[in-house]
Coordinates of C-alpha atoms in Angstrom, one line a residue:
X91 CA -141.0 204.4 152.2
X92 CA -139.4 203.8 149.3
X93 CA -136.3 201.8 148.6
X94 CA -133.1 203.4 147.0
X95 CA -131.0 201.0 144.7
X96 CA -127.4 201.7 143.8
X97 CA -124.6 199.5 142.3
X98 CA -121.1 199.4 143.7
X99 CA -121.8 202.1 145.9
X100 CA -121.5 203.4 149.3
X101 CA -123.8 206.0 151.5
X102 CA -123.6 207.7 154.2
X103 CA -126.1 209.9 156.0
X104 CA -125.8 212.0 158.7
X105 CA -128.6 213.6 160.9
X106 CA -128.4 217.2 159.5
X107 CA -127.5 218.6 155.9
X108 CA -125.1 221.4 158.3
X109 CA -123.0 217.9 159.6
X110 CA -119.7 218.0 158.5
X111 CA -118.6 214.7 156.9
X112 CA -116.0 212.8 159.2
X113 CA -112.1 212.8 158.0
X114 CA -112.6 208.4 157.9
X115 CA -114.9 205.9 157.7
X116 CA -117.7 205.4 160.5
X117 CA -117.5 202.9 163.2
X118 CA -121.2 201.8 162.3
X119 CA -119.9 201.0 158.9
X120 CA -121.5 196.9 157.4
X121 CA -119.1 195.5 155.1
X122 CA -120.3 194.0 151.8
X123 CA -119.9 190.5 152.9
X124 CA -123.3 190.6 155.1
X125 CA -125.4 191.4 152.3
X126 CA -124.5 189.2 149.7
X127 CA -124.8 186.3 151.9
X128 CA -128.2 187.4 152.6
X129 CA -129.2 188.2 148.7
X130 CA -126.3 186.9 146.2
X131 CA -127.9 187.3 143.1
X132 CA -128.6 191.5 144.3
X133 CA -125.2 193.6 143.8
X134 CA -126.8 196.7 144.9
X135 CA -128.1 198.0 148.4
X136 CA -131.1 198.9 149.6
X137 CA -132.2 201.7 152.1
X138 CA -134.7 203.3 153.7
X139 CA -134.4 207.2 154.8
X140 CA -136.9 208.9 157.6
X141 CA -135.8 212.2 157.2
X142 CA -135.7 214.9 154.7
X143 CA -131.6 215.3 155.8
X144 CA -131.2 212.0 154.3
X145 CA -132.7 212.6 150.8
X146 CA -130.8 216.0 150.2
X147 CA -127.8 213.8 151.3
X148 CA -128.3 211.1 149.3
X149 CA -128.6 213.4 146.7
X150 CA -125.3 215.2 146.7
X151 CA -123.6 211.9 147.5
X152 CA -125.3 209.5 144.7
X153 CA -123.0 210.9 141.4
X154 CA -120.0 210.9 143.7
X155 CA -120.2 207.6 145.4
X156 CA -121.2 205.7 142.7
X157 CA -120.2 206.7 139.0
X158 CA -121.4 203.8 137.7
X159 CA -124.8 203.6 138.8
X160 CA -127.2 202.5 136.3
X161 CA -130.8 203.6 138.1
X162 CA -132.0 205.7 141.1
X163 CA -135.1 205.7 142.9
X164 CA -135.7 209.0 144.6
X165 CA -136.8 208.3 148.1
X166 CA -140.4 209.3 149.6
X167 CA -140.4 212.1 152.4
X168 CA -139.1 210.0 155.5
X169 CA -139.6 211.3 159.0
X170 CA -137.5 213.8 160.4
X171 CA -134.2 212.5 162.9
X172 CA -133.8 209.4 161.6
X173 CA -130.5 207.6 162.2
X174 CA -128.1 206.7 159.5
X175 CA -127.6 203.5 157.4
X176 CA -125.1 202.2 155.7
X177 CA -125.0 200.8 152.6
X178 CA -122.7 198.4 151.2
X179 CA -119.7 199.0 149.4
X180 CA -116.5 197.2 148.1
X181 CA -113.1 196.8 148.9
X182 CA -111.9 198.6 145.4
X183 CA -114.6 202.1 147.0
X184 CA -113.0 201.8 150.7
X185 CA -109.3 202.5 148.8
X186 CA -111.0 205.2 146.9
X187 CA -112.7 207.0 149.8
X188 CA -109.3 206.0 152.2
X189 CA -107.4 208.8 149.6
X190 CA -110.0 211.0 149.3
X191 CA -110.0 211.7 152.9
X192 CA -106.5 211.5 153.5
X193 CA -104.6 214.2 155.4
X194 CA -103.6 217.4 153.8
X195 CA -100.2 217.3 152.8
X196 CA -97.5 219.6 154.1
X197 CA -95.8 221.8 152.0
X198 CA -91.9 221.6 153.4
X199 CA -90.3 224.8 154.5
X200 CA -87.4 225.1 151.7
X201 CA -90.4 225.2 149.2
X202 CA -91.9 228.9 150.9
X203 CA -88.1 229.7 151.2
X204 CA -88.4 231.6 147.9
X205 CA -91.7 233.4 148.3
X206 CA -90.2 234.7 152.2
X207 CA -86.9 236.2 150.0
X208 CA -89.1 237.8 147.7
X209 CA -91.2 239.3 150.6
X210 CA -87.9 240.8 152.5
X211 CA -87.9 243.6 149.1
X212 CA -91.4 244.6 150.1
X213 CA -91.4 246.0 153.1
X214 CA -90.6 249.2 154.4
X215 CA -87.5 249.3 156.4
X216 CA -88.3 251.6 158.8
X217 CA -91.7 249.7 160.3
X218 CA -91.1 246.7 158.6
X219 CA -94.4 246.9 157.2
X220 CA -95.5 246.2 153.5
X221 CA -95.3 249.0 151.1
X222 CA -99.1 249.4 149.4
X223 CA -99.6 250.7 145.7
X224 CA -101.6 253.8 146.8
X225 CA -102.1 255.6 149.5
X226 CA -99.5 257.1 152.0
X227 CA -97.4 254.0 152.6
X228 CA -96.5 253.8 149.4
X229 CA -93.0 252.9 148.4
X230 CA -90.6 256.0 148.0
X231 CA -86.7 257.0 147.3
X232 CA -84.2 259.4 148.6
X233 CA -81.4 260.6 146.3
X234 CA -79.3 257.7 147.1
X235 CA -81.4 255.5 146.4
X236 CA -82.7 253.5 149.1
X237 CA -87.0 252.6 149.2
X238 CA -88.9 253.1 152.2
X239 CA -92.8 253.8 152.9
X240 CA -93.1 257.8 152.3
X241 CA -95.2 258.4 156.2
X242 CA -92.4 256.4 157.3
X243 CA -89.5 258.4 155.7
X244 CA -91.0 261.3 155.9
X245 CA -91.5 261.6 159.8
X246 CA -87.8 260.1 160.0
X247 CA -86.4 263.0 158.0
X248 CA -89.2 265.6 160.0
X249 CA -87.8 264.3 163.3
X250 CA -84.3 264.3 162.8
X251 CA -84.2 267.9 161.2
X252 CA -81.4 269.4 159.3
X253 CA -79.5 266.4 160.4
X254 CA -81.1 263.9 158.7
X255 CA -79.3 260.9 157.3
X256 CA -80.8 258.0 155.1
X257 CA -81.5 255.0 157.9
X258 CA -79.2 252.6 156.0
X259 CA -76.3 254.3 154.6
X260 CA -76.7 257.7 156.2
X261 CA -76.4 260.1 153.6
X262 CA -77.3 263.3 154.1
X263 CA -81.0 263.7 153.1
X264 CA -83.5 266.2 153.3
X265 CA -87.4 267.0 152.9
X266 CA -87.5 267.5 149.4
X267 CA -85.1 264.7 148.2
X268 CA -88.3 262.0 148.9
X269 CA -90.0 260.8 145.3
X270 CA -93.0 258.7 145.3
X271 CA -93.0 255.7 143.8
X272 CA -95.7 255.1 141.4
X273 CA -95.7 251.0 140.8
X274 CA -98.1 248.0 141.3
X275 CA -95.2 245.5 141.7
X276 CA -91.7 246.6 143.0
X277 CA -89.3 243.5 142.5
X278 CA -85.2 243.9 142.3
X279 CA -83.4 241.7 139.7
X280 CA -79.7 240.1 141.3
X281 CA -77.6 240.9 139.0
X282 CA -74.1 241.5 141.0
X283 CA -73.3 238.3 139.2
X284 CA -73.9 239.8 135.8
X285 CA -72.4 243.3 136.5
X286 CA -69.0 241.5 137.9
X287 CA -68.6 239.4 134.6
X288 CA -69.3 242.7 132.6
X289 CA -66.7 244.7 134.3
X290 CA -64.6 241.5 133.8
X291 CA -65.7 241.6 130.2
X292 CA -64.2 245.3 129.8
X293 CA -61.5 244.8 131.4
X294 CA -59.9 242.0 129.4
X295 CA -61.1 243.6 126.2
X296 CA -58.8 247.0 127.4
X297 CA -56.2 244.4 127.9
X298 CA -56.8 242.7 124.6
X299 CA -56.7 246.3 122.6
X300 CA -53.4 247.0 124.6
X301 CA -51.8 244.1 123.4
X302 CA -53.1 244.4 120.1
X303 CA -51.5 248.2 119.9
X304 CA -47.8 246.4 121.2
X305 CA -48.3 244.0 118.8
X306 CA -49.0 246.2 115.7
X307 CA -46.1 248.4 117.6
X308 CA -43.7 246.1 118.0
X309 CA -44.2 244.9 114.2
X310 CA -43.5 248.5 113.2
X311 CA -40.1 248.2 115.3
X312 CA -39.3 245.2 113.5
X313 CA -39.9 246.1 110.5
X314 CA -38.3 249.6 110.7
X315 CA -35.2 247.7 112.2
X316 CA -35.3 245.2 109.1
X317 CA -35.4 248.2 106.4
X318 CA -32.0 249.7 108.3
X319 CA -30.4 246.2 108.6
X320 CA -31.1 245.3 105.1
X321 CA -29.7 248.7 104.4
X322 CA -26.7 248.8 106.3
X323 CA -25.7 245.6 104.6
X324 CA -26.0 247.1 101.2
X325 CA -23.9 250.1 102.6
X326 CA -21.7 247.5 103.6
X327 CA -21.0 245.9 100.7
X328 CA -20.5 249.2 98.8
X329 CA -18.3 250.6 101.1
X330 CA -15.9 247.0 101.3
X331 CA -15.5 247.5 97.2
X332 CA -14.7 251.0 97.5
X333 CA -12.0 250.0 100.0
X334 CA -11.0 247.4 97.7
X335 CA -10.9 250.0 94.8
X336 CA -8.5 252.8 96.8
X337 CA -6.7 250.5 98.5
X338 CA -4.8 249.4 95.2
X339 CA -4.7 253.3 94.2
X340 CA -3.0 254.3 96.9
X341 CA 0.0 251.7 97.1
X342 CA 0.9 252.8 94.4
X343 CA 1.0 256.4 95.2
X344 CA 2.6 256.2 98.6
X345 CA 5.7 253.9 96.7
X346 CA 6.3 256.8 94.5
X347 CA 5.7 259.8 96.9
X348 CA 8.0 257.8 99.7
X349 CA 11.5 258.7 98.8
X350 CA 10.6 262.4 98.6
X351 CA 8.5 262.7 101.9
X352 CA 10.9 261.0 103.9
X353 CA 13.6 263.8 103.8
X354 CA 11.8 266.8 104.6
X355 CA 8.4 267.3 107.2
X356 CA 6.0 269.2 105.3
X357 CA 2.7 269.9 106.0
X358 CA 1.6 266.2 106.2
X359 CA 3.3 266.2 108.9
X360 CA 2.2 267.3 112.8
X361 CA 3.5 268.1 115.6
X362 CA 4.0 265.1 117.2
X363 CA 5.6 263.3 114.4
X364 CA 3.1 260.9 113.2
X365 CA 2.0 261.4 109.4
X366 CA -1.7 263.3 108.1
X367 CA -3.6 261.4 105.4
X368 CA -3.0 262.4 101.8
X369 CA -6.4 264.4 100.9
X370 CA -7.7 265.0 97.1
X371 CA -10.7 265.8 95.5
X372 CA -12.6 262.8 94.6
X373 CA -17.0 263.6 93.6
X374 CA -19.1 266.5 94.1
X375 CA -23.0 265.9 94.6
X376 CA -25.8 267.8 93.8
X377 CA -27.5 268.8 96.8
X378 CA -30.2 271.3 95.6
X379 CA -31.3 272.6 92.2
X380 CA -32.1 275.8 93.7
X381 CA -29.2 276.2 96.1
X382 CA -29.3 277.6 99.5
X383 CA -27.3 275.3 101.4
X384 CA -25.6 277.0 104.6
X385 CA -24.3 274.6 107.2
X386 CA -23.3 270.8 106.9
X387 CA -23.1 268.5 110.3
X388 CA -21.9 264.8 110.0
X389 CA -24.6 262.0 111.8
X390 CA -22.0 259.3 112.6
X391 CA -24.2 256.9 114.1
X392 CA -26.2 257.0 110.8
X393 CA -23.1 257.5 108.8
X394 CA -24.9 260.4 106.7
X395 CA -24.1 265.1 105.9
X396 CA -26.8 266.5 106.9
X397 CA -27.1 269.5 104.5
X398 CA -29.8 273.1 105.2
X399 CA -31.1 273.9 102.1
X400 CA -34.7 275.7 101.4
X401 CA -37.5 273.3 101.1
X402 CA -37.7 271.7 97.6
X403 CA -41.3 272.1 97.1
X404 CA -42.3 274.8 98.5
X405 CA -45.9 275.5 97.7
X406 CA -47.2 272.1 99.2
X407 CA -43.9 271.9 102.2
X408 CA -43.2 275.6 102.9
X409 CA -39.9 276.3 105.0
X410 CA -36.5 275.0 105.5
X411 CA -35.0 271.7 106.3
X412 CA -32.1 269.8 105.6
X413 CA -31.4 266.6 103.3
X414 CA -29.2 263.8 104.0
X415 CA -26.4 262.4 102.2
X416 CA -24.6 259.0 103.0
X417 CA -21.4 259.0 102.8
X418 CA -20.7 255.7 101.1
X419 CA -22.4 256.0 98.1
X420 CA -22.4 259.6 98.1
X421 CA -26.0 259.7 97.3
X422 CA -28.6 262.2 98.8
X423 CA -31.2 260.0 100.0
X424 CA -34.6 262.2 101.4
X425 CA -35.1 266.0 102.9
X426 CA -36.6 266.3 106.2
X427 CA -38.6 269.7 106.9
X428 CA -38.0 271.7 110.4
X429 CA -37.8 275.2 110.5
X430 CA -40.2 278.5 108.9
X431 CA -36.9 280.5 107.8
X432 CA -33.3 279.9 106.8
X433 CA -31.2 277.6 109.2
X434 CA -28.0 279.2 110.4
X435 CA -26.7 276.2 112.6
X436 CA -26.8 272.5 113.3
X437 CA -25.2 270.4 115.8
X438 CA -25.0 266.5 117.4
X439 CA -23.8 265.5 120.6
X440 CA -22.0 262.4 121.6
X441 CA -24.5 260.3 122.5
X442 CA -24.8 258.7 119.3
X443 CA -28.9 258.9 119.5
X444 CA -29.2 260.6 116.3
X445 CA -31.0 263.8 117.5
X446 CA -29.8 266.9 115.7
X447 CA -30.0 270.2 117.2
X448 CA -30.7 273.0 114.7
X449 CA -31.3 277.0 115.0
X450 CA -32.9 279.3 112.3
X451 CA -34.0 282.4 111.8
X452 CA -37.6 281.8 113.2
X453 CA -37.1 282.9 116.6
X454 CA -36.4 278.9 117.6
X455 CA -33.9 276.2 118.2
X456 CA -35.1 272.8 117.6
X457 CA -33.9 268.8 118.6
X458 CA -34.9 266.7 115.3
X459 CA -34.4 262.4 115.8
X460 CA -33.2 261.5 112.4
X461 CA -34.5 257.8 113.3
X462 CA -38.2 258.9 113.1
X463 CA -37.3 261.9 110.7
X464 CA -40.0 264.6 113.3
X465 CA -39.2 267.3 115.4
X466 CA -39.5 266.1 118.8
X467 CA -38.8 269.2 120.8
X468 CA -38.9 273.1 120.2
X469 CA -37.6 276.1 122.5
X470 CA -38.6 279.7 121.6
X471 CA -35.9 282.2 122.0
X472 CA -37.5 285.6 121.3
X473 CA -35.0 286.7 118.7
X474 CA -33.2 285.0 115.5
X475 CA -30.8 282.4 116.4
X476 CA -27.8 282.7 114.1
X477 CA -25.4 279.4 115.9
X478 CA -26.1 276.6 118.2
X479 CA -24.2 273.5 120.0
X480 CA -24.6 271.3 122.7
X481 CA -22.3 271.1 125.5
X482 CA -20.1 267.9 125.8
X483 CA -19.7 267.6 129.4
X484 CA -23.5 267.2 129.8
X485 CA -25.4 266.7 127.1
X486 CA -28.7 268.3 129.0
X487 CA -27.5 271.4 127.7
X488 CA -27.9 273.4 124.5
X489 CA -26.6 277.1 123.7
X490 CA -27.9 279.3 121.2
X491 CA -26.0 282.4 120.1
X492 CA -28.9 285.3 119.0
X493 CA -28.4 287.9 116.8
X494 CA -28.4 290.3 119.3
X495 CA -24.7 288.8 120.3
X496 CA -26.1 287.1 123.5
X497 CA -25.3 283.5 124.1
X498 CA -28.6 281.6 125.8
X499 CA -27.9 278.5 127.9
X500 CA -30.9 276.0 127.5
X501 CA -32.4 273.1 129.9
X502 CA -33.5 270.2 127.4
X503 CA -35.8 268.9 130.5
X504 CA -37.5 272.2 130.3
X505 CA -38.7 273.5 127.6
X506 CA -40.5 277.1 129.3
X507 CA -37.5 279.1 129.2
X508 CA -33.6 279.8 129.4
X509 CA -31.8 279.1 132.3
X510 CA -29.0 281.4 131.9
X511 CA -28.0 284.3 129.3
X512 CA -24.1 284.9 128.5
X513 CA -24.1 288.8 127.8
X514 CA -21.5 289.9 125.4
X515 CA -18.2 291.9 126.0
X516 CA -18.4 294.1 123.2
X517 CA -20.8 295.5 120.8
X518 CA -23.8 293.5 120.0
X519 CA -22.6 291.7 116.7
X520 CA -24.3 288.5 115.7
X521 CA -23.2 285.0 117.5
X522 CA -21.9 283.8 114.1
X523 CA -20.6 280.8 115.4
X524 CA -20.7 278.4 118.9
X525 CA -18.0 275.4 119.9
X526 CA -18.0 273.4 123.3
X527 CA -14.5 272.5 124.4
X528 CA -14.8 269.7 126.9
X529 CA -13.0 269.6 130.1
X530 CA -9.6 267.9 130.8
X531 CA -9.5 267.4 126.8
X532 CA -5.8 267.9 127.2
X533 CA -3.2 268.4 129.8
X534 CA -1.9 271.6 128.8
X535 CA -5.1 272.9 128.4
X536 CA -7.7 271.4 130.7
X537 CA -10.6 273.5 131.8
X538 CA -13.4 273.6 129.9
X539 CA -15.9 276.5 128.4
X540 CA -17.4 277.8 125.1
X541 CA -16.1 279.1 122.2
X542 CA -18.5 282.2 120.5
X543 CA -17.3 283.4 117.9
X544 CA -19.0 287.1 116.0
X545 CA -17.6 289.1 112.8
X546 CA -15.9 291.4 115.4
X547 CA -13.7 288.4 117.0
X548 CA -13.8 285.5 119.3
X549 CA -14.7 285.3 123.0
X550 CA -14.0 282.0 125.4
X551 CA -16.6 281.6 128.1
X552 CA -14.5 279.3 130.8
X553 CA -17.2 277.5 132.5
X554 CA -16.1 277.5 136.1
X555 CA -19.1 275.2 137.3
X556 CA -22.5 274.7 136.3
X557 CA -23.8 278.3 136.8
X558 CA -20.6 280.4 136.6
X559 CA -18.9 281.6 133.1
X560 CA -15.9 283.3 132.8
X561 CA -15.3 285.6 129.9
X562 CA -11.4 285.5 128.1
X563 CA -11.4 287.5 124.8
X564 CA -9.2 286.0 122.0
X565 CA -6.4 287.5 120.0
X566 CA -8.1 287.2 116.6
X567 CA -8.3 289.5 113.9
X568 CA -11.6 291.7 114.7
X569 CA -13.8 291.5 111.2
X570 CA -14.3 289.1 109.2
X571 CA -14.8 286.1 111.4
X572 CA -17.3 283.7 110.3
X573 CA -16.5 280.4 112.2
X574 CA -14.7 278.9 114.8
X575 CA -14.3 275.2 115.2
X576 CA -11.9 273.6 117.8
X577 CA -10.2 269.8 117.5
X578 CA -10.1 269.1 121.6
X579 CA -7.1 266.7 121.4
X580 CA -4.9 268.7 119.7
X581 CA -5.9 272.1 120.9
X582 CA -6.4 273.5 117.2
X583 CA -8.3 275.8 116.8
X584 CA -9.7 276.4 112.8
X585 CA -11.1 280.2 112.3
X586 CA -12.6 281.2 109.2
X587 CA -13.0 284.6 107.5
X588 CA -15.1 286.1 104.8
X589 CA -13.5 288.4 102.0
X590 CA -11.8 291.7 103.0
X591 CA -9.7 294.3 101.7
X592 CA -6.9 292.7 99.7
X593 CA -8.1 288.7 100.3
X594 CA -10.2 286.6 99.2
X595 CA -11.5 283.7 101.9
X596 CA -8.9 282.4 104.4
X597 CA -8.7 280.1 107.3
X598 CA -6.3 280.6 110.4
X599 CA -4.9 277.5 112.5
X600 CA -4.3 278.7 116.0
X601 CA -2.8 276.4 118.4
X602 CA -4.7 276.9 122.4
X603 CA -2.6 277.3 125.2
X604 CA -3.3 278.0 128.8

């Protein structure tokens, strides 16, 4: 036999190399304090083994037991079952074997809480079974969407027959709808989160580009309102000096013409007593190098003639428009294109919103907003429109007198067709001319209709209500006519006729009774 020596170590042998080293220290274990009372000078242990277990265990345990050992004897062939001795050890090497024997440690449960949610996406909803990477339980979609095993979905869609429905949100789904899968690791990224902060994203950006288009809007407005402010003040001013200027003219006029108007009533005179305004020529403007101006209207809300003339340049802005022409400095200012031919009528209404209503030769009638100087809405008649005006009693309305002597009554709300056509008495001349005379404009003569005039005579259409006319033919001369315009207060009626036999041009007053 021969002894083993170890420093600071610790052995422990066990009857068989297939014995499973115990979970703490032996009972049989002999503490250090034994042996060094019996050898002090000795720090090491000596021991005999009788058994071939105890030399393969004292080899596996030596570099473990004892890192610092400095020599090792290897033992002679002892006999076979020997029992176990111990060797001795320290207090520092019973800590260290204490910890390495410990009990496993737990994991807790909220630390496999993440690994069980990532399992929950890899099974198959149908068994509840995992989904493999090959064979036939492999993971597999319908149209909508949702994954299931392919065996699995298949047999549920063979089952249930033409009335198959996905298991979870029972769409319809068939045979043919199921696609394999072909992945090695299937995981699906939360991003509800993500997606809800995007569409939140787009959604204030669509609000941010909306108030930016107000914004730039609004700044148009303002500046479009600051141009006609600062422009109206100039107008202003030019109009108080020209008041200042004819103011002193005329006292001096009406002191001299006093003595001689007050004994007889001539024509500055009316009816009812009260003096007419003393009228002279005062500027003429040039309107048009080339001429061509037909019709005048008067825009009082923008205090400006509205003159239809051909376009000025032509080859780059074919057509006709008109140009405008305040009437405080007496100054054309710009032209403003609308028609394809020559424009035979224009026309405002009452509501002081500055859209002019305009008729040509081009088969249309037109509604033009001198704010914004476009053509905001157009009506085809079918033939050339030779006269136009709106009615005063509801300004939803619009006539057009064709050259076919018909009068068509237009909807402005609807812009597909006509709502009425006014067929003429007598032969088809052209509708040179069109007036509205409101209702109860005066006492004597209150119902209200409209006035067409043609070069054969005049013709009142009584409007009885809102779908019925009634025709009364006026006693005018029957050629020549050319216009007919009609002051509604005073019941005057101003007709105007072209050259004939013997005369030159002429203009009729005819007072309207009932």
């Amino acid at each position: 036999m021969l002894p083993v020596l170890y420093r600071q170590g610790l052995r422990v042998h066990y009857p068989s190399q297939t014995a499973a080293p115990s979970r703490g220290f032996p009972d049989f274990l002999l503490r250090a304090p034994a042996a060094n009372a019996a050898d002090p000078e000795s720090s090491s242990t000596t021991e005999i083994s009788d058994s071939d277990d105890e030399e393969d265990t004292t080899n596996q345990a030596a570099p473990t037991a004892s890192p610092a050992a400095s020599e090792t004897v290897q033992p002679a062939q002892p006999a076979p079952h020997a029992s176990p001795h111990i060797s001795r050890t320290v207090p520092q090497l019973e800590a260290q074997e204490t910890s390495e024997f410990a009990a496993p440690v737990v994991a807790p449960v909220s630390d496999l809480s993440p690994h069980t949610e990532e399992g929950e996406g890899d099974i198959c909803a149908i068994c509840f079974e995992p989904w493999t990477t090959a064979g036939d339980h492999r993971p597999s979609a319908l149209r909508c969407g949702h994954l299931f095993g392919f065996t699995c979905i298949q047999r549920w869609i063979k089952s249930a027959g033409t009335a198959a429905k996905c298991p979870q949100c029972n769409k319809k789904a068939k045979r043919s709808d199921i696609v394999k899968l072909y992945v090695t690791r299937l995981r699906a990224l939360d991003n509800s989160e993500q997606e809800s902060l995007k569409r939140a994203l787009e959604h204030e950006q669509s609000l941010r580009r909306k108030a930016e288009l107000e914004s730039a809007q609004d700044k148009l407005r303002l500046q479009v309102v600051t141009n006609q402010c600062g422009q109206m003040q100039k107008e202003l001013q030019e109009l108080r000096s020209l008041m200042s200027q004819t103011g002193r003219s005329s006292i001096s006029s009406a002191s001299s013409s006093s003595s001689s108007s007050s004994l007889l009533p001539g024509p500055s005179q009316r009816a009812d007593g009260s003096r007419a305004g003393q009228y002279g020529f005062s500027k003429a403007v040039l309107m048009s190098q080339t001429g061509g101006c037909r019709v005048l209207a008067y825009c009082e809300p923008l205090s400006c003639l509205l003159a239809s003339q051909p376009s000025p340049h032509s080859t780059l802005v074919p057509g006709c428009g008109v140009k405008k022409m305040s009437v405080v400095n007496m100054k054309a200012s710009q032209y403003v294109p609308i028609h394809s031919k020559q424009i035979r009528g224009l026309s405002f209404n009452r509501q002081n919103d500055s859209l002019l209503l305009s008729a040509a030769l081009d088969n249309t009638i037109k509604l033009t907003s001198l704010l914004t100087n476009t053509v905001v809405q157009t009506y085809n008649t079918g033939r050339p429109v030779w006269s136009c005006c709106w009615c005063l009693d509801n300004s939803n309305y619009v006539y057009a007198g064709l050259i076919n002597g018909s009068v068509l009554v237009y909807d402005t709300r609807d812009t597909s067709t006509h709502i009425q056509e006014l067929q003429p008495l007598r032969s088809r001349c052209p509708v040179a001319s069109l007036c509205y005379v409101p209702r109860a404009a005066s006492s004597s003569f209150p119902c209200g209709g409209l006035i067409a005039g043609s070069l054969e005579g005049g013709c009142f259409w009584e409007q009885v209500n809102e779908t019925t006319y009634r025709p009364h033919i006026l006693p005018l001369e029957t050629s020549g006519c050319t216009d007919i315009q009609v002051e509604s207060e005073t019941r005057h009626c101003l007709i105007t006729y072209r050259p004939g036999e013997g005369r030159g041009y002429s203009c009729t007053c005819t007072l309207m009774l009932k």
